Amino acid sequence: MDLTFSPKETAFRDELRAWLAENQPDVEPLDGGEDAHYAWRRDWQRRLYDAGWAAPAWPTEYGGRGASLTESAIYFEEIGRARVPFAANTLGLLLGGPTLMVWGTPEQKERYLAPILSAEEIWCQGFSEPDAGSDLASLKTRAVKDPEHPDQWLVTGQKVWTSGAQYSKWCMLVARTDQDAAKHKGLTYFLMDMEQDAVQVRPLRQITGESEFNELFIEEARIPDANVVGGVGNGWKVALTTLMNERAGLGFALQIRLRQLLDDLIAAAAERGLLEDPRYADALAELHVRCESIRLLAWKGLTDAERYGQPGPEGSLVKWLWSDTNQRLTELAVDIIGPEALTAGTPWSYEFLRARGNTIEGGTTEVLKNIVAERVLGLPRLKVAA
Amino acid sequence: MDFGFTEDQRQIQRTARELLADRARPERVREHAEAGTVDRALWRELCELGWPGIAVAEDNGGQGLGRIELSILCEELGRALAPVPFLPSVMAATLIEHAGSPQQRERWLPGLAAGEFTGALGTAVDGMAELVIGAPDAAVIVLVEEDRSGRLLEAAQAEVTLTASIDPTRPCATVSVVSDGGEALAGDVPAGIDRALVAISSELVGVCDRALEMTVAYVKERKQFGVPVGAYQAVSHRCAQMLLETEKARSTAAFAAWTADADPERLPEAAAMAKAAASDAAREVTASAIQAHGGIGFTWEADVHWLFKRAQLDAALLGGGKRHRAQLAAILAERLGAPAVG
């Protein structure tokens, strides 16, 4: 057990930290709506890209730095610590690219990876559907061969929770290609061109009032055979690769954001003289313990991943604890900050409302508990009545 | 960055678990708990293996290994609920090693490290400490006061009155200083207390781990309405919650054990975090274990109550969750302006 960093890891952190100190993004556009905000993040990714910092975890042959898992975690810690935005194409960088590296053909890698890195082509994720949330494999969007063009597929269906869809060129789309096969077997993973009339994007307004996500309405959208990833009927496996990558690195950035929010709250409590109030002191100290144990458990998961090749299902614990802690933190903030935290448009009211999504997105807490119970503790699986 | 144990540490863990699985079987623990006796044969064996001196410096007659190795043993003994005075004795040694004079160290540490005699540690108010674990048999008793001052008593300098705690796996006593008896511990008492907190936290992690293991085994076995009760999410999610609490406690205890040797400046914070997390986790996890066992969990026959009782005593020892969160809040207040992120 050694919780210090190697000279190589420290050098990596120092280099990035120095670069971030020299290279702050432009001032965040608070007016001008989501388009302006997105353009700002896209511009930021281009600057990361120019300096070789867009995706350090990618192998050097694809334009990354071949960073180790630890270095990659350091990267997200530093991004979080510097309070700079995530790159515009985060889904392409974290999910799409790594999935193609595993399952893509040489042609696909050649065609798609570079524009992901440079933010030239933005990616979105078409997995969830209105009737397929936690039970993702029950999805109904269907792809059939075009009788007139046998090398092309026609896709029809509906997707939901698609962030960045309005800015995206490519969608990682999972669709049913075999109606008769077993639930998990009849799926195929496609790269769908978003620039076609058959794909309609409708913003999904969320409880914060803004629209981070969209709905996709797909009516006979065209996808060539060349855009199948990992083979027809193999979509579930490919999708799992994407999902496995979903929380691997981002967790470290989220953990730092939580830390910063807690530091802000502790400072606010102190200003109001509430840090000496035993009720608030106890609650803040409990959040501190949780925050630190999230950090420790995340590093522990990384050690396991480095030793055994991939993160275990224990990663579910980190996401579960993080989302629950962020909710508790923002609830306590409402008590400590007072009316300002319940006033529309304030940062604390935003954090408070946004936190409600944390225990749903990226695996609901209920599903995470099932994963822990079944795959970590080995408890019997609940048999659901058909 | 490596959060795992070294090969040597894993070896210590394996050896300890195998030994205790054989020597501290549940029926044996029960026998001693019901008789209110210490397992002297097991204690002798552990002493021959050098366990009590594992973290005592070689110059002081110990093995000179680290706090992580000590924590590994504490966790395994907690898992097994071994009826031996290991925890009180190593806590006393820790205080003497960090806060004692050269004479006090020389007088007591070799004997404690070798297990020739045992020690105990209690929290005193005006010279009187209640529920001091291991005190009835201890040759040397360390009392720490609320202000983190310490006092060292030879058995003859203390009035030791046997008291029955709810946890009969270890004998307890009320300890009073006889007149002006004992010697002050003039050194770094807080450094000793923080390390003692880590040892208790690790024992509590073991208690949690065992409670969860027993519960998982039980709910897989026990059937109601034709299925194992562990298939119901009301039960399985409770078990998942038990794992979450256990892992919170485990990660903070491991961090604290590491800082004790490698980064002592962070130890006061790390020890408070560990004790807060482990105290609450153990009380919650063992209570959950009783609940998940259903009716049988409330009986004397089921072994799960020993864990619940051990958890209460250890959680209270040197202060529970609330006390250590107050400590943390004070540390956070002091640090304002300089964020904790390392």
mmCIF file with all atom_site columns, C-alpha atoms in Angstrom, chain A residues 286 290 317 320-321 324 328 365 368-370 372-373 377 379, chain B residues 208 212 233-249 280-281 284-285 288:
data_model
loop_
_atom_site.group_PDB
_atom_site.id
_atom_site.type_symbol
_atom_site.label_atom_id
_atom_site.label_alt_id
_atom_site.label_comp_id
_atom_site.label_asym_id
_atom_site.label_entity_id
_atom_site.label_seq_id
_atom_site.pdbx_PDB_ins_code
_atom_site.Cartn_x
_atom_site.Cartn_y
_atom_site.Cartn_z
_atom_site.occupancy
_atom_site.B_iso_or_equiv
_atom_site.pdbx_formal_charge
_atom_site.auth_seq_id
_atom_site.auth_comp_id
_atom_site.auth_asym_id
_atom_site.auth_atom_id
_atom_site.pdbx_PDB_model_num
ATOM 1  C CA . GLU A 1 286 ? -20.159 13.569  7.848  1.00 0.00 ? 286 GLU A CA 1
ATOM 2  C CA . ARG A 1 290 ? -18.116 10.597  2.723  1.00 0.00 ? 290 ARG A CA 1
ATOM 3  C CA . LEU A 1 317 ? -20.386 1.623   -4.821 1.00 0.00 ? 317 LEU A CA 1
ATOM 4  C CA . TRP A 1 320 ? -23.912 5.189   -5.521 1.00 0.00 ? 320 TRP A CA 1
ATOM 5  C CA . LEU A 1 321 ? -22.083 6.927   -2.680 1.00 0.00 ? 321 LEU A CA 1
ATOM 6  C CA . ASP A 1 324 ? -26.246 10.112  -2.568 1.00 0.00 ? 324 ASP A CA 1
ATOM 7  C CA . ARG A 1 328 ? -27.273 15.301  0.868  1.00 0.00 ? 328 ARG A CA 1
ATOM 8  C CA . THR A 1 365 ? -29.260 3.639   -7.317 1.00 0.00 ? 365 THR A CA 1
ATOM 9  C CA . LEU A 1 368 ? -26.625 -0.290  -8.605 1.00 0.00 ? 368 LEU A CA 1
ATOM 10 C CA . LYS A 1 369 ? -27.848 -1.972  -5.427 1.00 0.00 ? 369 LYS A CA 1
ATOM 11 C CA . ASN A 1 370 ? -28.973 -4.942  -7.513 1.00 0.00 ? 370 ASN A CA 1
ATOM 12 C CA . VAL A 1 372 ? -23.839 -5.004  -5.750 1.00 0.00 ? 372 VAL A CA 1
ATOM 13 C CA . ALA A 1 373 ? -26.190 -7.608  -4.293 1.00 0.00 ? 373 ALA A CA 1
ATOM 14 C CA . LEU A 1 377 ? -22.331 -10.380 -2.685 1.00 0.00 ? 377 LEU A CA 1
ATOM 15 C CA . LEU A 1 379 ? -27.191 -13.025 -3.688 1.00 0.00 ? 379 LEU A CA 1
ATOM 16 C CA . CYS B 2 208 ? -18.641 -5.392  9.867  1.00 0.00 ? 208 CYS B CA 1
ATOM 17 C CA . LEU B 2 212 ? -22.081 -9.068  6.384  1.00 0.00 ? 212 LEU B CA 1
ATOM 18 C CA . GLN B 2 233 ? -34.815 -6.482  -2.797 1.00 0.00 ? 233 GLN B CA 1
ATOM 19 C CA . ALA B 2 234 ? -35.923 -5.308  0.622  1.00 0.00 ? 234 ALA B CA 1
ATOM 20 C CA . VAL B 2 235 ? -33.358 -7.771  1.933  1.00 0.00 ? 235 VAL B CA 1
ATOM 21 C CA . SER B 2 236 ? -30.726 -7.690  -0.821 1.00 0.00 ? 236 SER B CA 1
ATOM 22 C CA . HIS B 2 237 ? -30.614 -3.896  -0.852 1.00 0.00 ? 237 HIS B CA 1
ATOM 23 C CA . ARG B 2 238 ? -30.100 -3.942  2.908  1.00 0.00 ? 238 ARG B CA 1
ATOM 24 C CA . CYS B 2 239 ? -27.116 -6.232  2.317  1.00 0.00 ? 239 CYS B CA 1
ATOM 25 C CA . ALA B 2 240 ? -25.793 -3.895  -0.375 1.00 0.00 ? 240 ALA B CA 1
ATOM 26 C CA . GLN B 2 241 ? -26.074 -1.026  2.099  1.00 0.00 ? 241 GLN B CA 1
ATOM 27 C CA . MET B 2 242 ? -24.128 -3.081  4.636  1.00 0.00 ? 242 MET B CA 1
ATOM 28 C CA . LEU B 2 243 ? -21.356 -3.529  2.083  1.00 0.00 ? 243 LEU B CA 1
ATOM 29 C CA . LEU B 2 244 ? -21.307 0.191   1.321  1.00 0.00 ? 244 LEU B CA 1
ATOM 30 C CA . GLU B 2 245 ? -20.927 1.075   5.010  1.00 0.00 ? 245 GLU B CA 1
ATOM 31 C CA . THR B 2 246 ? -18.264 -1.595  5.440  1.00 0.00 ? 246 THR B CA 1
ATOM 32 C CA . GLU B 2 247 ? -16.247 -0.341  2.483  1.00 0.00 ? 247 GLU B CA 1
ATOM 33 C CA . LYS B 2 248 ? -16.501 3.272   3.674  1.00 0.00 ? 248 LYS B CA 1
ATOM 34 C CA . ALA B 2 249 ? -15.082 2.157   6.999  1.00 0.00 ? 249 ALA B CA 1
ATOM 35 C CA . ASP B 2 280 ? -21.241 4.286   12.742 1.00 0.00 ? 280 ASP B CA 1
ATOM 36 C CA . ALA B 2 281 ? -20.735 1.554   10.166 1.00 0.00 ? 281 ALA B CA 1
ATOM 37 C CA . GLU B 2 284 ? -25.486 0.087   11.564 1.00 0.00 ? 284 GLU B CA 1
ATOM 38 C CA . VAL B 2 285 ? -24.149 -3.065  9.902  1.00 0.00 ? 285 VAL B CA 1
ATOM 39 C CA . SER B 2 288 ? -28.850 -4.719  10.045 1.00 0.00 ? 288 SER B CA 1
#
